[in-house]
Short mmCIF file of C-alpha atoms in Angstrom, two decimals:
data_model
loop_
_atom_site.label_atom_id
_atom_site.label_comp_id
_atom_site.label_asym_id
_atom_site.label_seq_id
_atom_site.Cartn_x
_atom_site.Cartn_y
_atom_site.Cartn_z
CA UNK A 24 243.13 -276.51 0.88
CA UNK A 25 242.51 -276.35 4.73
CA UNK A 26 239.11 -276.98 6.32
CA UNK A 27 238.74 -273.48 8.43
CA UNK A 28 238.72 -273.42 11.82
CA UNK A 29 236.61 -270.64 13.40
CA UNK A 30 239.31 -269.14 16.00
CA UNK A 31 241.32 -267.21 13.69
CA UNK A 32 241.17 -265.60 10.67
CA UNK A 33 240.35 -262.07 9.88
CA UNK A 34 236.97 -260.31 8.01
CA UNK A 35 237.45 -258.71 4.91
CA UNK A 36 234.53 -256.31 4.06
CA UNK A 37 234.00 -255.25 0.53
CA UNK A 38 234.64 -251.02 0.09
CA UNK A 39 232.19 -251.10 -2.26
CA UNK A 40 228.82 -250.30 -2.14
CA UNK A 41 226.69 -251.98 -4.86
CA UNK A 42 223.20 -251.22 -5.84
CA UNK A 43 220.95 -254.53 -5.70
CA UNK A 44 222.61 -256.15 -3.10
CA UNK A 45 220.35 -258.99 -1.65
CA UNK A 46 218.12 -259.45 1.92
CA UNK A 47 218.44 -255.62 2.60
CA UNK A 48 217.82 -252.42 0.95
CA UNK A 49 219.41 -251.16 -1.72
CA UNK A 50 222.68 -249.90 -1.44
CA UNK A 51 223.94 -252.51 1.84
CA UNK A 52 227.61 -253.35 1.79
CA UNK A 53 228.18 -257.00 1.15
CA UNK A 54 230.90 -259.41 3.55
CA UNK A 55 232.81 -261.73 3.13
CA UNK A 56 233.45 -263.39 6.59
CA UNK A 57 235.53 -266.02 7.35
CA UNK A 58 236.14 -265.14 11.22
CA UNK A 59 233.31 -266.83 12.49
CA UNK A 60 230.30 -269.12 11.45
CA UNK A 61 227.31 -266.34 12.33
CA UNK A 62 224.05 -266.01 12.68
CA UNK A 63 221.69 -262.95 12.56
CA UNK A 64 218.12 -262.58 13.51
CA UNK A 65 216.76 -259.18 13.40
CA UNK A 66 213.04 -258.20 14.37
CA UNK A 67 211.49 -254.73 13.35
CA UNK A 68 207.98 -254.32 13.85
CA UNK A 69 205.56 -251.33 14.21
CA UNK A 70 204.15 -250.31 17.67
CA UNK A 71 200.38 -249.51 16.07
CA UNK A 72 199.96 -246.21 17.19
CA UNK A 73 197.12 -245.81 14.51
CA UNK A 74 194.52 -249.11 13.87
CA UNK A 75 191.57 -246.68 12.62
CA UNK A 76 193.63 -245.25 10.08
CA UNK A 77 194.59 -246.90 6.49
CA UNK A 78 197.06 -249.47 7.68
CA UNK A 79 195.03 -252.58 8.90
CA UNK A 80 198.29 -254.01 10.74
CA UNK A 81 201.48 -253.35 11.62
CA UNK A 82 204.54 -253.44 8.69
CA UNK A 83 207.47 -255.48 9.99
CA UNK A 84 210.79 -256.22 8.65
CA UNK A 85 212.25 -259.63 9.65
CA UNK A 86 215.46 -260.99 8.29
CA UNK A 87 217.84 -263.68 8.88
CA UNK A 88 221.79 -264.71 7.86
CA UNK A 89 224.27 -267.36 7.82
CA UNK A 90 227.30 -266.34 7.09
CA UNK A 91 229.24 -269.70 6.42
CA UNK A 92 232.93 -269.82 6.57
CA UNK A 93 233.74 -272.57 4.02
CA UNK A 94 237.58 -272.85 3.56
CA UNK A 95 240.69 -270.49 3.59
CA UNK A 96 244.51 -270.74 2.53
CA UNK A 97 247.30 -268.57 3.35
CA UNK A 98 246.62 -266.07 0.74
CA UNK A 99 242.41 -266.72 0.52
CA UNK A 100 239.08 -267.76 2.06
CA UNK A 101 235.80 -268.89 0.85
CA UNK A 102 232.91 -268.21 2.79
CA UNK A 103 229.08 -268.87 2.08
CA UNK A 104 225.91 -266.80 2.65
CA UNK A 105 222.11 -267.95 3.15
CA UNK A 106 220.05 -264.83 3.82
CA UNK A 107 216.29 -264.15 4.14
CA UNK A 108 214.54 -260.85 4.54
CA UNK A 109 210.53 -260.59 4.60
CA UNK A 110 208.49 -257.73 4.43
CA UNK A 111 205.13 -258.04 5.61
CA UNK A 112 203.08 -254.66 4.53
CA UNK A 113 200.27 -253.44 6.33
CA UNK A 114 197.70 -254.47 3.58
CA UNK A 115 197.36 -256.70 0.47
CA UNK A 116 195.45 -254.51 -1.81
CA UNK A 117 197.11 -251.12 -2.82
CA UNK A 118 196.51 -248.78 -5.98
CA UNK A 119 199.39 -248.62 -7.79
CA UNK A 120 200.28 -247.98 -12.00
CA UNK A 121 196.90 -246.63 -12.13
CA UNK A 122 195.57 -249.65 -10.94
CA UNK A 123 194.17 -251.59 -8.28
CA UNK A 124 196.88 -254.65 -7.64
CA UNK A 125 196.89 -257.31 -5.33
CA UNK A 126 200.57 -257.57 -3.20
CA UNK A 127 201.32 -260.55 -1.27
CA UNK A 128 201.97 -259.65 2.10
CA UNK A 129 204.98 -261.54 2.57
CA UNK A 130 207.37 -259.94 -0.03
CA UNK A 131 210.45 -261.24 0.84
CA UNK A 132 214.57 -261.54 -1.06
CA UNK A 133 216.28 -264.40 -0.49
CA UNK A 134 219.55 -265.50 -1.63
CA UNK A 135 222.26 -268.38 -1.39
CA UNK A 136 225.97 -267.87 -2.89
CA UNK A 137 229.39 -267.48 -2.15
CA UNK A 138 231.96 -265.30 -1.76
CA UNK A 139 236.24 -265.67 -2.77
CA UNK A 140 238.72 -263.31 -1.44
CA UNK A 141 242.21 -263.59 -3.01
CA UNK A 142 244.81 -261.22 -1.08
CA UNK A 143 248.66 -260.31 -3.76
CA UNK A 144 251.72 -260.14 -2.42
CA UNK A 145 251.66 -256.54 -2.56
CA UNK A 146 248.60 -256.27 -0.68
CA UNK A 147 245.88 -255.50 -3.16
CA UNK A 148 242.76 -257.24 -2.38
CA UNK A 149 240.24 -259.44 -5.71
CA UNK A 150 236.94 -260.40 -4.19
CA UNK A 151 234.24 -262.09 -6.20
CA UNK A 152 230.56 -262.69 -4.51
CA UNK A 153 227.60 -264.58 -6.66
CA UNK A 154 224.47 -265.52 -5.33
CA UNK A 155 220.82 -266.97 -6.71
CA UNK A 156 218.67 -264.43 -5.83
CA UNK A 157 215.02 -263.88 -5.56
CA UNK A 158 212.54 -260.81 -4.56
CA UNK A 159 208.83 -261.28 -4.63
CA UNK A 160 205.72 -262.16 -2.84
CA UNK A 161 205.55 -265.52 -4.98
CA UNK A 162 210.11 -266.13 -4.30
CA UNK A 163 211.85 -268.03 -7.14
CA UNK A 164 208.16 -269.42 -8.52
CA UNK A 165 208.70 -267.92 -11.91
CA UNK A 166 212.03 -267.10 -14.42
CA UNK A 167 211.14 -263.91 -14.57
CA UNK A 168 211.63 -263.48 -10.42
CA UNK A 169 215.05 -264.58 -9.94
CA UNK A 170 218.38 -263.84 -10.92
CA UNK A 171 222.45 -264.11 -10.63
CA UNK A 172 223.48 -261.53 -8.83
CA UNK A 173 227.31 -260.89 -9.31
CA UNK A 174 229.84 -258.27 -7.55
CA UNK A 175 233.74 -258.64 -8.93
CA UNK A 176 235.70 -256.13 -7.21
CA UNK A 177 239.46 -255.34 -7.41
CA UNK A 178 241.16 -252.94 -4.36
CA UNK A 179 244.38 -251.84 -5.09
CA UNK A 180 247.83 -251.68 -2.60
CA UNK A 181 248.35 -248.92 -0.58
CA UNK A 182 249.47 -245.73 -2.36
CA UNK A 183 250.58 -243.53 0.23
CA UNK A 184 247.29 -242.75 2.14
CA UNK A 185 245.62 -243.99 -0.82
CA UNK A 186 244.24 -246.88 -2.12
CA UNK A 187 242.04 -247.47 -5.31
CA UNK A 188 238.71 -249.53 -5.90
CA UNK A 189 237.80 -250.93 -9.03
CA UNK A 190 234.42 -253.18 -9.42
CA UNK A 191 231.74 -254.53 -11.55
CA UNK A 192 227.93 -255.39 -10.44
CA UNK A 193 225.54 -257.49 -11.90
CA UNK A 194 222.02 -257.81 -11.12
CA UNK A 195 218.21 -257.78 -12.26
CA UNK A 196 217.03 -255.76 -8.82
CA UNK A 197 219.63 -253.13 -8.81
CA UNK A 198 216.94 -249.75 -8.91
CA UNK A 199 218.69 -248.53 -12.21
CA UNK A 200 219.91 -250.12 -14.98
CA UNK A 201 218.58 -253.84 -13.98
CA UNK A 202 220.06 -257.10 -15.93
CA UNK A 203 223.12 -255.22 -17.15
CA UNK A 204 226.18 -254.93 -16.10
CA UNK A 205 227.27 -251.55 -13.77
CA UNK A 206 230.51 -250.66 -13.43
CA UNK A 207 231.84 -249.11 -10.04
CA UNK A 208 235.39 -246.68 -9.32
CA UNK A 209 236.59 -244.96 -6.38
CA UNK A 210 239.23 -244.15 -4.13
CA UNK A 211 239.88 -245.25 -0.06
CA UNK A 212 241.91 -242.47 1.36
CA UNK A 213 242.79 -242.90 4.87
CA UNK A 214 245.14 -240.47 6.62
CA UNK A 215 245.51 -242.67 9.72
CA UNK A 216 243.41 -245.03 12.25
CA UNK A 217 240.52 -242.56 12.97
CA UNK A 218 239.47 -241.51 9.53
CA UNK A 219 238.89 -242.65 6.24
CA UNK A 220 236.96 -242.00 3.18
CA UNK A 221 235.70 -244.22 0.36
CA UNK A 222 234.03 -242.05 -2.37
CA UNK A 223 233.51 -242.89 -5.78
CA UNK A 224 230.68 -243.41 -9.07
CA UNK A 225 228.61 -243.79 -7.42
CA UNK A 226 229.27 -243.37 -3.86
CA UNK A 227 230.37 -241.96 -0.96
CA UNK A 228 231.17 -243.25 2.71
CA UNK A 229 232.79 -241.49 5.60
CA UNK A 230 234.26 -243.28 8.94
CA UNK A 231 235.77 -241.20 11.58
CA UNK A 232 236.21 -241.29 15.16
CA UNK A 233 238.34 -241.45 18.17
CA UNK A 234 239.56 -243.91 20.96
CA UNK A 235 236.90 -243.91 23.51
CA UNK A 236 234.57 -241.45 22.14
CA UNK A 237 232.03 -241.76 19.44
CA UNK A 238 232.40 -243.46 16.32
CA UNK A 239 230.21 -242.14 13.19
CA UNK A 240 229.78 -243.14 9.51
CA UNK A 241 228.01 -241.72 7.14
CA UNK A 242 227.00 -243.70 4.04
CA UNK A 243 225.55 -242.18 0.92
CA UNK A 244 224.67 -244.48 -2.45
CA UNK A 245 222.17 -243.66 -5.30
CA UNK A 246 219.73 -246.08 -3.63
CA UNK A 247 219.82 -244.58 -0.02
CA UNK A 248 221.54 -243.37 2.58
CA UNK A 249 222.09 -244.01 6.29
CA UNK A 250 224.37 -242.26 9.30
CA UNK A 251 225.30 -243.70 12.17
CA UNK A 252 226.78 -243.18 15.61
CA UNK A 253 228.50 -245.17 18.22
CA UNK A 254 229.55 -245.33 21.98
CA UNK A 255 230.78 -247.58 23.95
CA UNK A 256 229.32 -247.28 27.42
CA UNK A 257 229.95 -249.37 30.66
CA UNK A 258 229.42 -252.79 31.65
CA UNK A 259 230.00 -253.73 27.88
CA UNK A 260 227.19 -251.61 26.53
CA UNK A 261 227.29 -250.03 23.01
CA UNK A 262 224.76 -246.85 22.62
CA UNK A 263 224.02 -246.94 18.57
CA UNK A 264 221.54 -244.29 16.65
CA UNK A 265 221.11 -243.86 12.87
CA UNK A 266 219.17 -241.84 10.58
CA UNK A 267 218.24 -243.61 7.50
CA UNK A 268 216.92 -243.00 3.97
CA UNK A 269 215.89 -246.76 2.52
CA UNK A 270 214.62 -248.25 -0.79
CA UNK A 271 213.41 -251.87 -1.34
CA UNK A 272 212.80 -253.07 -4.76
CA UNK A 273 210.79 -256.44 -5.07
CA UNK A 274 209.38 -257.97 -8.51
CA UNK A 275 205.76 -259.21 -7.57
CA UNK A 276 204.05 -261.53 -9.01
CA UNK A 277 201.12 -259.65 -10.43
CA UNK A 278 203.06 -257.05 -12.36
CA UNK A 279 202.04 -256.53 -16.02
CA UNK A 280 206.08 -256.09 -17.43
CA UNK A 281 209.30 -258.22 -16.65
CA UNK A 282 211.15 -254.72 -16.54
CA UNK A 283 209.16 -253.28 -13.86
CA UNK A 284 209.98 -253.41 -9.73
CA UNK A 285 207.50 -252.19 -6.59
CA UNK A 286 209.58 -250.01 -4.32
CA UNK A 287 209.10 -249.59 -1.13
CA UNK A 288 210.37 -246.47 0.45
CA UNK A 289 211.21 -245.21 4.22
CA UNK A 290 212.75 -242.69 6.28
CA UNK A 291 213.61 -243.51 9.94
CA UNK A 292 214.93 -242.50 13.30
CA UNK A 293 216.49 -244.99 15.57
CA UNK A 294 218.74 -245.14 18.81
CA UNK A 295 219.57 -248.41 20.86
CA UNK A 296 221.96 -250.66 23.27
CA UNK A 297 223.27 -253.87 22.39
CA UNK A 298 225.09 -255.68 24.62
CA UNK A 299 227.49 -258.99 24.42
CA UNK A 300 225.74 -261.51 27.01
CA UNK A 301 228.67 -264.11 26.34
CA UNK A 302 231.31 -264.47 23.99
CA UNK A 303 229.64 -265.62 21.40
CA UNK A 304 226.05 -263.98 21.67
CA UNK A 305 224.79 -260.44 21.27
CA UNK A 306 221.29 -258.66 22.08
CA UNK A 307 220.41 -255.65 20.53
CA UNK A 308 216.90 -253.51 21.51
CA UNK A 309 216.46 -250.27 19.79
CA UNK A 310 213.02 -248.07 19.27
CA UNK A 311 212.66 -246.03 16.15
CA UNK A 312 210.31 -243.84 14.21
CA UNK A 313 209.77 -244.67 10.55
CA UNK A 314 208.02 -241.96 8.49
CA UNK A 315 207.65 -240.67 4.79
CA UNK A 316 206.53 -244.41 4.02
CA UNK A 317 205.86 -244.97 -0.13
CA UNK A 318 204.96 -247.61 -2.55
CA UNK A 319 204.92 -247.24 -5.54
CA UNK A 320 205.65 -249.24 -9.12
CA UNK A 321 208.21 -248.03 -12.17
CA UNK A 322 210.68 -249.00 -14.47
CA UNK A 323 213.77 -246.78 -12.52
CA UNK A 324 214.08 -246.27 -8.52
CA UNK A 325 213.56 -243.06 -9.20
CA UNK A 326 210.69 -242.48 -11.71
CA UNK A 327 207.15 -243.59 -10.64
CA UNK A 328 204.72 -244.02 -13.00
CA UNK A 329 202.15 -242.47 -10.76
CA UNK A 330 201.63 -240.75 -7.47
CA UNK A 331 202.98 -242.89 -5.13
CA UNK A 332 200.81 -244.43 -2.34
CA UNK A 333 201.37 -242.85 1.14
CA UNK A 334 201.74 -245.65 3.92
CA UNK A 335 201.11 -244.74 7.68
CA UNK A 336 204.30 -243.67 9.86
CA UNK A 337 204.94 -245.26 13.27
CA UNK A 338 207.01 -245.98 16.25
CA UNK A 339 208.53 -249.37 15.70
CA UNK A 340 210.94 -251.68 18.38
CA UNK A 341 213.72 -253.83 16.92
CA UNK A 342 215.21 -256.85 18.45
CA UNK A 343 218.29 -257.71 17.36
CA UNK A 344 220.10 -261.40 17.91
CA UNK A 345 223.63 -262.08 16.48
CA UNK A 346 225.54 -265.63 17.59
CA UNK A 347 229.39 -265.98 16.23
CA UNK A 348 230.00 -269.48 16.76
#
């Protein structure tokens, strides 16, 4: 086994895009990364257009990541990941079940674990990723709030334009069928270098774009949805927007039942630069509008118990630090 040096070595993203995955909303792609040790800080917080209204301070979103490359050989890597993500809501008490409930206003999902990519000879691709996870206002205080989260997924060798996915999720903060297993298929078919589409049970994500010109995905999951553009602009400027659909799941502390979750719910509008200040460090400001804001408590993502509870939208800024070291 060889210690890995971070100069070279390549990063393998999972095609896969699993429900529960940990320190983001549901739906985010996991990494493996074994190019660089790296660290992101990201900073979203609401401008306060409104402070007579029903939100008595801002909602941010604040998150943080190591990813830790661990060790590699000539056929695998290891890498490690320490994440954080804390939502701070704009109050503490909210009706919600029929009820009047009181909701930490720090909910945040933290997670530590690692991830194993094993490349065949004929080029298909086994990647395992397991992490302790938590989600809650009260984080890994009680049994009931924490978990294994699991992802074993299997990517065939090229067929042609073709290439098959076959994987396997486990986790108790997954929006649908929590603390079971959930079994993923698909296909990657990419026709060349400028276009390629992963679509599967139960998802769907499209890349395409051109040398020079604007590069878009669009990313579409039972959990959310997102679609973004790209541009490269001068003096090593990137332009970036996105439209977003997101769902956070948490399981606070003062719930009555182990199977149920509080979701948090957004839409948002967002456009940006980021730029790379040196080779190792990159800035990224963006303003956005997030709107459609709901919170709400049931068994399923999609199958409140109740009415859900109508949040304030508002302009937010987002500050974005990411160091590859």
């Amino acid at each position: 086994m060889k210690l890995l040096k971070y100069s070279a070595a390549s990063v393998c993203a999972v095609f896969l895009f699993v429900g529960g995955a940990v320190a983001a909303p549901l739906g985010t792609i996991p990494f493996i990364d074994t190019q660089f040790l790296r660290i992101i800080l990201d900073l979203r917080s609401d401008l306060w257009r409104s402070p007579y209204s029903y939100k008595a301070s801002p909602i941010r979103i604040i998150n943080g990541e190591f990813r830790i490359p661990v060790a590699y050989g000539d056929s695998w890597n290891i890498s490690a990941n320490i994440s954080n993500e804390s939502l701070s809501l704009s109050n503490t008490e909210f009706h919600v079940a029929d009820r009047d409930v009181f909701i930490g206003n720090n909910l945040q999902t933290q997670s530590i674990g690692l991830g194993i990519n094993k490349t065949f000879s004929d080029s298909s691709v086994l990647m395992f990723m397991g992490a302790y996870a938590t989600a809650s206002d009260n984080p890994y205080a009680e049994p009931r709030d924490r978990w294994f989260e699991g992802n074993l997924v299997y990517r065939s060798k090229s067929l042609g334009s073709y290439k098959y996915i076959l994987a396997v999720n486990q986790s108790a903060n997954r929006g649908l069928a929590n603390d079971r297993p959930f079994p993923y298929l698909g296909v990657i078919f990419q026709p060349n270098d400028n276009f390629e589409v992963h679509v599967g049970f139960p998802f769907m994500r499209i890349l395409w774009q051109k040398e020079n010109d604007w590069r878009r995905i669009a990313h579409v999951t039972p959990f959310g949805a997102y679609f973004d553009i790209e541009k490269n602009l001068t003096d090593d400027f990137v332009y970036h927007g996105r439209a977003e659909y997101a769902i956070r799941s948490y399981l606070y502390k003062n719930r009555l039942e182990d199977e149920t979750r509080l979701y948090f719910q957004e839409m948002s509008l967002e456009g940006g630069i980021r730029k790379e200040l040196t080779v190792t460090t990159t800035v990224g400001l963006a303003l956005g509008y997030a709107f459609d804001r709901r919170l709400y408590e049931s068994r399923s993502v999609y199958e409140p118990r109740e009415a859900k509870t109508a949040l304030d939208s508002d302009l937010y800024g987002r500050l974005r630090l990411e160091f590859n070291l």
